[in-house]
């Protein structure tokens, strides 16, 4: 027999499953990545200790996309991909600040956001080849 109020049973499970998947695939925000691009943080992220729980033992990491790769060839392929190029384009705009939010609310004159120069990170093998020659 169906319920008298016409409500579908088990509908709550589908909603919570979608929410779990959404948080599982969540990526780092652009302002967090801008913090990672600072030289002291970038050096720490690119020279991580081997971690067997992460793909590629955490030795192949894209700073701009905050993503680990299994090997160098997949990382090079990612650098040529549309996803990586779109992320570089998004990162060219300076991060949103509290000062900019106040100006947008009418507490000052509007100044357009500054552009930041962002390039794909150098690969270790390229740096090693330049040092040996």
CSV table of N, CA and C in Angstrom, one decimal:
chain,number,residue,atom,x,y,z
A,1,UNK,N,0.8,-1.2,0.0
A,1,UNK,CA,0.0,0.0,0.0
A,1,UNK,C,0.9,1.2,0.0
A,2,UNK,N,0.4,2.2,-0.7
A,2,UNK,CA,1.2,3.5,-0.7
A,2,UNK,C,0.7,4.4,0.4
A,3,UNK,N,1.6,5.3,0.9
A,3,UNK,CA,1.2,6.2,1.9
A,3,UNK,C,0.0,7.1,1.5
A,4,UNK,N,-0.8,7.5,2.5
A,4,UNK,CA,-2.0,8.3,2.2
A,4,UNK,C,-1.7,9.7,1.8
A,5,UNK,N,-0.5,10.3,2.2
A,5,UNK,CA,-0.3,11.7,1.8
A,5,UNK,C,0.4,11.8,0.5
A,6,UNK,N,0.7,10.7,-0.2
A,6,UNK,CA,1.2,10.8,-1.6
A,6,UNK,C,2.7,11.0,-1.6
A,7,UNK,N,3.3,11.0,-0.4
A,7,UNK,CA,4.8,11.3,-0.3
A,7,UNK,C,5.5,10.0,-0.8
A,8,UNK,N,6.6,10.2,-1.6
A,8,UNK,CA,7.4,9.1,-2.0
A,8,UNK,C,8.3,8.6,-0.9
A,9,UNK,N,8.4,7.3,-0.6
A,9,UNK,CA,9.2,6.9,0.4
A,9,UNK,C,10.7,6.7,-0.1
A,10,UNK,N,11.6,7.0,0.8
A,10,UNK,CA,13.0,6.9,0.5
A,10,UNK,C,13.6,8.0,-0.3
A,11,UNK,N,12.8,9.1,-0.4
A,11,UNK,CA,13.3,10.2,-1.2
A,11,UNK,C,14.5,10.9,-0.5
A,12,UNK,N,14.6,10.8,0.8
A,12,UNK,CA,15.6,11.5,1.5
A,12,UNK,C,17.0,11.0,1.3
A,13,UNK,N,17.1,9.7,0.9
A,13,UNK,CA,18.4,9.1,0.6
A,13,UNK,C,19.0,9.7,-0.6
A,14,UNK,N,18.3,9.9,-1.7
A,14,UNK,CA,18.8,10.5,-2.9
A,14,UNK,C,19.4,11.8,-2.7
A,15,UNK,N,18.8,12.6,-1.8
A,15,UNK,CA,19.2,14.0,-1.6
A,15,UNK,C,20.6,14.0,-0.8
A,16,UNK,N,20.6,13.1,0.2
A,16,UNK,CA,21.9,13.1,1.0
A,16,UNK,C,23.0,12.5,0.2
A,17,UNK,N,22.7,11.6,-0.7
A,17,UNK,CA,23.8,11.0,-1.6
A,17,UNK,C,24.4,12.0,-2.5
A,18,UNK,N,23.5,12.9,-3.1
A,18,UNK,CA,24.0,13.9,-4.0
A,18,UNK,C,24.9,14.9,-3.2
A,19,UNK,N,24.5,15.2,-2.0
A,19,UNK,CA,25.3,16.2,-1.1
A,19,UNK,C,26.6,15.6,-0.8
A,20,UNK,N,26.7,14.3,-0.5
A,20,UNK,CA,28.0,13.6,-0.2
A,20,UNK,C,28.9,13.6,-1.4
A,21,UNK,N,28.4,13.4,-2.6
A,21,UNK,CA,29.2,13.4,-3.8
A,21,UNK,C,29.7,14.8,-4.1
A,22,UNK,N,28.9,15.8,-3.9
A,22,UNK,CA,29.3,17.2,-4.1
A,22,UNK,C,30.4,17.6,-3.3
A,23,UNK,N,30.4,17.2,-2.0
A,23,UNK,CA,31.5,17.6,-1.1
A,23,UNK,C,32.7,16.7,-1.4
A,24,UNK,N,32.5,15.5,-1.9
A,24,UNK,CA,33.7,14.6,-2.2
A,24,UNK,C,34.5,15.2,-3.3
A,25,UNK,N,33.9,15.7,-4.3
A,25,UNK,CA,34.6,16.2,-5.5
A,25,UNK,C,35.0,17.7,-5.4
A,26,UNK,N,34.9,18.3,-4.2
A,26,UNK,CA,35.1,19.7,-4.0
A,26,UNK,C,36.6,20.0,-4.3
A,27,UNK,N,36.9,21.0,-5.0
A,27,UNK,CA,38.3,21.5,-5.3
A,27,UNK,C,38.6,22.7,-4.5
A,28,UNK,N,39.9,23.0,-4.4
A,28,UNK,CA,40.3,24.2,-3.7
A,28,UNK,C,39.8,25.5,-4.4
A,29,UNK,N,39.4,26.5,-3.6
A,29,UNK,CA,39.0,27.8,-4.2
A,29,UNK,C,40.2,28.6,-4.7
A,30,UNK,N,39.9,29.5,-5.6
A,30,UNK,CA,40.9,30.3,-6.3
A,30,UNK,C,41.8,31.1,-5.3
A,31,UNK,N,41.2,31.7,-4.2
A,31,UNK,CA,42.0,32.4,-3.3
A,31,UNK,C,42.9,31.5,-2.5
A,32,UNK,N,42.5,30.3,-2.2
A,32,UNK,CA,43.4,29.3,-1.6
A,32,UNK,C,44.6,29.0,-2.5
A,33,UNK,N,44.3,28.8,-3.8
A,33,UNK,CA,45.4,28.5,-4.7
A,33,UNK,C,46.3,29.7,-4.8
A,34,UNK,N,45.8,30.9,-4.8
A,34,UNK,CA,46.7,32.1,-4.8
A,34,UNK,C,47.6,32.1,-3.6
A,35,UNK,N,47.2,31.6,-2.5
A,35,UNK,CA,48.0,31.5,-1.3
A,35,UNK,C,49.1,30.4,-1.5
A,36,UNK,N,48.7,29.3,-2.2
A,36,UNK,CA,49.7,28.3,-2.5
A,36,UNK,C,50.7,28.7,-3.5
A,37,UNK,N,50.4,29.7,-4.4
A,37,UNK,CA,51.4,30.1,-5.4
A,37,UNK,C,52.5,31.0,-4.8
A,38,UNK,N,52.4,31.4,-3.6
A,38,UNK,CA,53.5,32.2,-2.9
A,38,UNK,C,54.7,31.3,-2.9
A,39,UNK,N,55.9,31.9,-3.1
A,39,UNK,CA,57.1,31.0,-3.2
A,39,UNK,C,57.4,30.1,-2.0
A,40,UNK,N,57.1,30.5,-0.8
A,40,UNK,CA,57.4,29.6,0.3
A,40,UNK,C,56.4,28.4,0.4
A,41,UNK,N,55.2,28.7,0.0
A,41,UNK,CA,54.2,27.6,0.0
A,41,UNK,C,54.4,26.7,-1.2
A,42,UNK,N,54.7,27.3,-2.4
A,42,UNK,CA,54.9,26.5,-3.6
A,42,UNK,C,56.1,25.6,-3.4
A,43,UNK,N,57.2,26.0,-2.8
A,43,UNK,CA,58.3,25.1,-2.6
A,43,UNK,C,57.9,23.9,-1.7
A,44,UNK,N,57.2,24.2,-0.7
A,44,UNK,CA,56.8,23.1,0.2
A,44,UNK,C,55.8,22.1,-0.5
A,45,UNK,N,54.9,22.6,-1.3
A,45,UNK,CA,54.0,21.7,-2.0
A,45,UNK,C,54.7,20.9,-3.1
A,46,UNK,N,55.6,21.5,-3.8
A,46,UNK,CA,56.3,20.8,-4.9
A,46,UNK,C,57.3,19.8,-4.4
A,47,UNK,N,57.8,20.0,-3.2
A,47,UNK,CA,58.9,19.1,-2.6
A,47,UNK,C,58.3,18.3,-1.4
A,48,UNK,N,57.2,17.6,-1.6
A,48,UNK,CA,56.5,16.9,-0.5
A,48,UNK,C,57.2,15.6,-0.2
A,49,UNK,N,57.1,15.2,1.0
A,49,UNK,CA,57.6,13.8,1.4
A,49,UNK,C,56.7,12.8,0.7
A,50,UNK,N,57.2,11.7,0.2
A,50,UNK,CA,56.4,10.6,-0.4
A,50,UNK,C,55.3,10.1,0.6
A,51,UNK,N,54.1,10.2,0.1
A,51,UNK,CA,52.9,9.7,0.9
A,51,UNK,C,52.2,8.6,0.1
A,52,UNK,N,52.2,7.4,0.5
A,52,UNK,CA,51.6,6.3,-0.2
A,52,UNK,C,50.1,6.4,-0.4
A,53,UNK,N,49.5,7.3,0.4
A,53,UNK,CA,48.0,7.4,0.3
A,53,UNK,C,47.6,8.3,-0.9
A,54,UNK,N,48.5,9.1,-1.4
A,54,UNK,CA,48.1,10.0,-2.5
A,54,UNK,C,48.6,9.5,-3.8
A,55,UNK,N,47.9,9.9,-4.9
A,55,UNK,CA,48.4,9.4,-6.2
A,55,UNK,C,49.8,9.8,-6.5
A,56,UNK,N,50.6,8.8,-7.1
A,56,UNK,CA,52.0,9.1,-7.4
A,56,UNK,C,52.8,9.4,-6.2
A,57,UNK,N,52.4,8.9,-5.0
A,57,UNK,CA,53.1,9.2,-3.7
A,57,UNK,C,53.4,10.7,-3.5
A,58,UNK,N,52.5,11.5,-4.0
A,58,UNK,CA,52.5,13.0,-3.8
A,58,UNK,C,53.8,13.6,-4.5
A,59,UNK,N,54.3,13.0,-5.5
A,59,UNK,CA,55.5,13.6,-6.1
A,59,UNK,C,55.2,14.4,-7.4
A,60,UNK,N,54.0,14.3,-7.9
A,60,UNK,CA,53.6,15.0,-9.1
A,60,UNK,C,52.3,15.8,-8.8
A,61,UNK,N,52.5,17.1,-8.5
A,61,UNK,CA,51.4,17.9,-8.0
A,61,UNK,C,51.3,19.2,-8.9
A,62,UNK,N,50.1,19.5,-9.4
A,62,UNK,CA,49.9,20.7,-10.1
A,62,UNK,C,49.4,21.8,-9.1
A,63,UNK,N,50.2,22.8,-9.0
A,63,UNK,CA,49.9,23.9,-8.1
A,63,UNK,C,48.6,24.7,-8.4
A,64,UNK,N,48.4,24.9,-9.7
A,64,UNK,CA,47.3,25.7,-10.2
A,64,UNK,C,45.9,25.0,-10.0
A,65,UNK,N,45.9,23.7,-10.2
A,65,UNK,CA,44.7,22.9,-10.1
A,65,UNK,C,44.5,22.2,-8.8
A,66,UNK,N,45.6,22.2,-8.0
A,66,UNK,CA,45.6,21.5,-6.7
A,66,UNK,C,45.2,20.1,-6.9
A,67,UNK,N,46.0,19.4,-7.7
A,67,UNK,CA,45.7,18.0,-8.1
A,67,UNK,C,47.0,17.2,-8.2
A,68,UNK,N,46.9,16.0,-7.7
A,68,UNK,CA,48.0,15.0,-7.7
A,68,UNK,C,47.9,14.1,-9.0
A,69,UNK,N,49.0,13.7,-9.5
A,69,UNK,CA,49.0,12.8,-10.7
A,69,UNK,C,49.9,11.6,-10.4
A,70,UNK,N,49.6,10.5,-11.1
A,70,UNK,CA,50.3,9.2,-10.9
A,70,UNK,C,51.7,9.3,-11.4
A,71,UNK,N,51.9,9.9,-12.6
A,71,UNK,CA,53.3,9.9,-13.1
A,71,UNK,C,53.5,11.2,-13.9
A,72,UNK,N,54.7,11.4,-14.4
A,72,UNK,CA,55.1,12.6,-15.0
A,72,UNK,C,54.4,12.8,-16.4
A,73,UNK,N,54.2,11.7,-17.1
A,73,UNK,CA,53.5,11.8,-18.4
A,73,UNK,C,52.1,12.3,-18.2
A,74,UNK,N,51.4,11.8,-17.2
A,74,UNK,CA,50.0,12.2,-17.0
A,74,UNK,C,50.0,13.7,-16.6
A,75,UNK,N,51.0,14.1,-15.9
A,75,UNK,CA,51.1,15.5,-15.5
A,75,UNK,C,51.4,16.4,-16.7
A,76,UNK,N,52.2,16.0,-17.6
A,76,UNK,CA,52.5,16.8,-18.8
A,76,UNK,C,51.3,16.8,-19.7
A,77,UNK,N,50.5,15.7,-19.7
A,77,UNK,CA,49.3,15.7,-20.5
A,77,UNK,C,48.3,16.7,-19.9
A,78,UNK,N,48.2,16.7,-18.6
A,78,UNK,CA,47.3,17.7,-17.9
A,78,UNK,C,47.7,19.1,-18.2
A,79,UNK,N,49.0,19.4,-18.3
A,79,UNK,CA,49.4,20.8,-18.6
A,79,UNK,C,49.0,21.2,-20.0
A,80,UNK,N,48.8,20.3,-20.9
A,80,UNK,CA,48.3,20.7,-22.2
A,80,UNK,C,46.8,20.7,-22.3
A,81,UNK,N,46.1,20.3,-21.3
A,81,UNK,CA,44.7,20.1,-21.3
A,81,UNK,C,43.9,21.4,-21.2
A,82,UNK,N,42.7,21.4,-21.6
A,82,UNK,CA,41.8,22.5,-21.6
A,82,UNK,C,41.5,22.9,-20.1
A,83,UNK,N,41.3,21.9,-19.3
A,83,UNK,CA,41.0,22.2,-17.8
A,83,UNK,C,42.1,23.0,-17.2
A,84,UNK,N,43.4,22.7,-17.5
A,84,UNK,CA,44.5,23.4,-16.9
A,84,UNK,C,44.6,24.8,-17.4
A,85,UNK,N,44.4,24.9,-18.7
A,85,UNK,CA,44.4,26.3,-19.4
A,85,UNK,C,43.3,27.2,-18.8
A,86,UNK,N,42.1,26.6,-18.6
A,86,UNK,CA,41.0,27.4,-18.1
A,86,UNK,C,41.4,27.9,-16.6
A,87,UNK,N,42.0,27.0,-15.9
A,87,UNK,CA,42.3,27.4,-14.5
A,87,UNK,C,43.4,28.5,-14.5
A,88,UNK,N,44.4,28.4,-15.4
A,88,UNK,CA,45.4,29.5,-15.5
A,88,UNK,C,44.7,30.8,-15.8
A,89,UNK,N,43.7,30.8,-16.7
A,89,UNK,CA,43.0,32.0,-17.1
A,89,UNK,C,42.2,32.6,-15.9
A,90,UNK,N,41.6,31.7,-15.1
A,90,UNK,CA,40.9,32.1,-13.9
A,90,UNK,C,41.8,32.7,-12.9
A,91,UNK,N,43.0,32.2,-12.7
A,91,UNK,CA,44.0,32.7,-11.8
A,91,UNK,C,44.7,34.0,-12.1
A,92,UNK,N,44.5,34.4,-13.4
A,92,UNK,CA,45.1,35.7,-13.8
A,92,UNK,C,44.5,36.9,-13.1
A,93,UNK,N,43.3,36.8,-12.6
A,93,UNK,CA,42.7,37.9,-11.9
A,93,UNK,C,43.1,37.8,-10.4
A,94,UNK,N,43.4,38.9,-9.9
A,94,UNK,CA,43.9,39.0,-8.5
A,94,UNK,C,42.8,38.5,-7.5
A,95,UNK,N,43.1,37.9,-6.4
A,95,UNK,CA,42.0,37.4,-5.5
A,95,UNK,C,41.2,38.6,-4.9
A,96,UNK,N,40.0,38.3,-4.6
A,96,UNK,CA,39.0,39.2,-4.1
A,96,UNK,C,39.4,39.6,-2.6
A,97,UNK,N,39.4,40.8,-2.3
A,97,UNK,CA,39.8,41.3,-1.0
A,97,UNK,C,38.7,42.0,-0.2
A,98,UNK,N,38.8,42.2,1.1
A,98,UNK,CA,37.8,42.9,1.8
A,98,UNK,C,37.7,44.3,1.4
A,99,UNK,N,38.8,44.9,1.0
A,99,UNK,CA,38.8,46.3,0.6
A,99,UNK,C,38.0,46.4,-0.7
A,100,UNK,N,38.1,45.5,-1.6
A,100,UNK,CA,37.3,45.5,-2.8
A,100,UNK,C,35.8,45.3,-2.5
A,101,UNK,N,35.5,44.5,-1.6
A,101,UNK,CA,34.1,44.3,-1.2
A,101,UNK,C,33.5,45.6,-0.6
A,102,UNK,N,34.3,46.3,0.2
A,102,UNK,CA,33.8,47.6,0.7
A,102,UNK,C,33.6,48.6,-0.4
A,103,UNK,N,34.5,48.6,-1.4
A,103,UNK,CA,34.3,49.5,-2.5
A,103,UNK,C,33.1,49.2,-3.3
A,104,UNK,N,32.8,47.9,-3.5
A,104,UNK,CA,31.6,47.5,-4.2
A,104,UNK,C,30.3,47.8,-3.5
A,105,UNK,N,30.4,47.9,-2.2
A,105,UNK,CA,29.2,48.2,-1.3
A,105,UNK,C,29.0,49.7,-1.3
A,106,UNK,N,29.8,50.5,-1.9
A,106,UNK,CA,29.6,52.0,-1.9
A,106,UNK,C,30.5,52.7,-1.0
A,107,UNK,N,31.5,52.1,-0.4
A,107,UNK,CA,32.4,52.8,0.6
A,107,UNK,C,33.7,53.2,-0.1
A,108,UNK,N,33.6,53.7,-1.3
A,108,UNK,CA,34.8,54.1,-2.0
A,108,UNK,C,34.6,54.0,-3.5
A,109,UNK,N,35.6,54.4,-4.3
A,109,UNK,CA,35.4,54.4,-5.7
A,109,UNK,C,35.9,53.0,-6.2
A,110,UNK,N,35.3,52.6,-7.3
A,110,UNK,CA,35.6,51.3,-7.9
A,110,UNK,C,36.9,51.3,-8.6
A,111,UNK,N,37.7,50.3,-8.3
A,111,UNK,CA,39.0,50.1,-9.0
A,111,UNK,C,38.9,48.7,-9.6
A,112,UNK,N,39.1,48.6,-10.9
A,112,UNK,CA,39.0,47.2,-11.5
A,112,UNK,C,40.1,46.3,-10.9
A,113,UNK,N,39.9,45.0,-10.8
A,113,UNK,CA,40.9,44.1,-10.3
A,113,UNK,C,42.1,44.0,-11.1
A,114,UNK,N,43.3,43.9,-10.5
A,114,UNK,CA,44.6,43.8,-11.2
A,114,UNK,C,44.8,42.4,-11.8
A,115,UNK,N,45.5,42.4,-12.9
A,115,UNK,CA,45.8,41.1,-13.5
A,115,UNK,C,47.2,40.6,-12.9
A,116,UNK,N,47.2,39.3,-12.7
A,116,UNK,CA,48.4,38.6,-12.1
A,116,UNK,C,49.0,37.7,-13.2
A,117,UNK,N,50.3,37.8,-13.3
A,117,UNK,CA,51.0,36.9,-14.3
A,117,UNK,C,51.1,35.5,-13.8
A,118,UNK,N,50.5,34.5,-14.4
A,118,UNK,CA,50.5,33.1,-14.0
A,118,UNK,C,51.0,32.3,-15.1
A,119,UNK,N,52.0,31.5,-14.9
A,119,UNK,CA,52.5,30.6,-15.9
A,119,UNK,C,52.5,29.1,-15.3
A,120,UNK,N,52.5,28.2,-16.2
A,120,UNK,CA,52.5,26.8,-15.8
A,120,UNK,C,53.8,26.5,-15.1
A,121,UNK,N,53.8,25.8,-14.0
A,121,UNK,CA,54.9,25.5,-13.2
A,121,UNK,C,56.0,24.8,-14.0
A,122,UNK,N,57.3,25.0,-13.7
A,122,UNK,CA,58.3,24.3,-14.4
A,122,UNK,C,58.4,22.9,-13.9
A,123,UNK,N,58.7,21.9,-14.8
A,123,UNK,CA,58.9,20.5,-14.5
A,123,UNK,C,60.3,20.3,-14.0
A,124,UNK,N,60.4,19.4,-13.0
A,124,UNK,CA,61.7,19.0,-12.4
A,124,UNK,C,62.7,18.5,-13.4
A,125,UNK,N,62.3,17.8,-14.4
A,125,UNK,CA,63.2,17.2,-15.4
A,125,UNK,C,63.8,18.3,-16.3
A,126,UNK,N,62.9,19.3,-16.6
A,126,UNK,CA,63.4,20.5,-17.4
A,126,UNK,C,64.4,21.3,-16.6
A,127,UNK,N,64.2,21.5,-15.4
A,127,UNK,CA,65.1,22.3,-14.5
A,127,UNK,C,66.4,21.5,-14.4
A,128,UNK,N,66.3,20.2,-14.2
A,128,UNK,CA,67.5,19.4,-14.1
A,128,UNK,C,68.4,19.4,-15.3
A,129,UNK,N,67.7,19.4,-16.5
A,129,UNK,CA,68.4,19.4,-17.8
A,129,UNK,C,69.1,20.7,-18.0
A,130,UNK,N,68.5,21.8,-17.6
A,130,UNK,CA,69.1,23.2,-17.7
A,130,UNK,C,70.3,23.3,-16.8
A,131,UNK,N,70.2,22.7,-15.6
A,131,UNK,CA,71.3,22.8,-14.6
A,131,UNK,C,72.5,22.0,-15.1
A,132,UNK,N,72.3,20.8,-15.7
A,132,UNK,CA,73.4,20.0,-16.2
A,132,UNK,C,74.1,20.5,-17.4
A,133,UNK,N,73.5,21.4,-18.2
A,133,UNK,CA,74.1,21.9,-19.4
A,133,UNK,C,74.8,23.2,-19.1
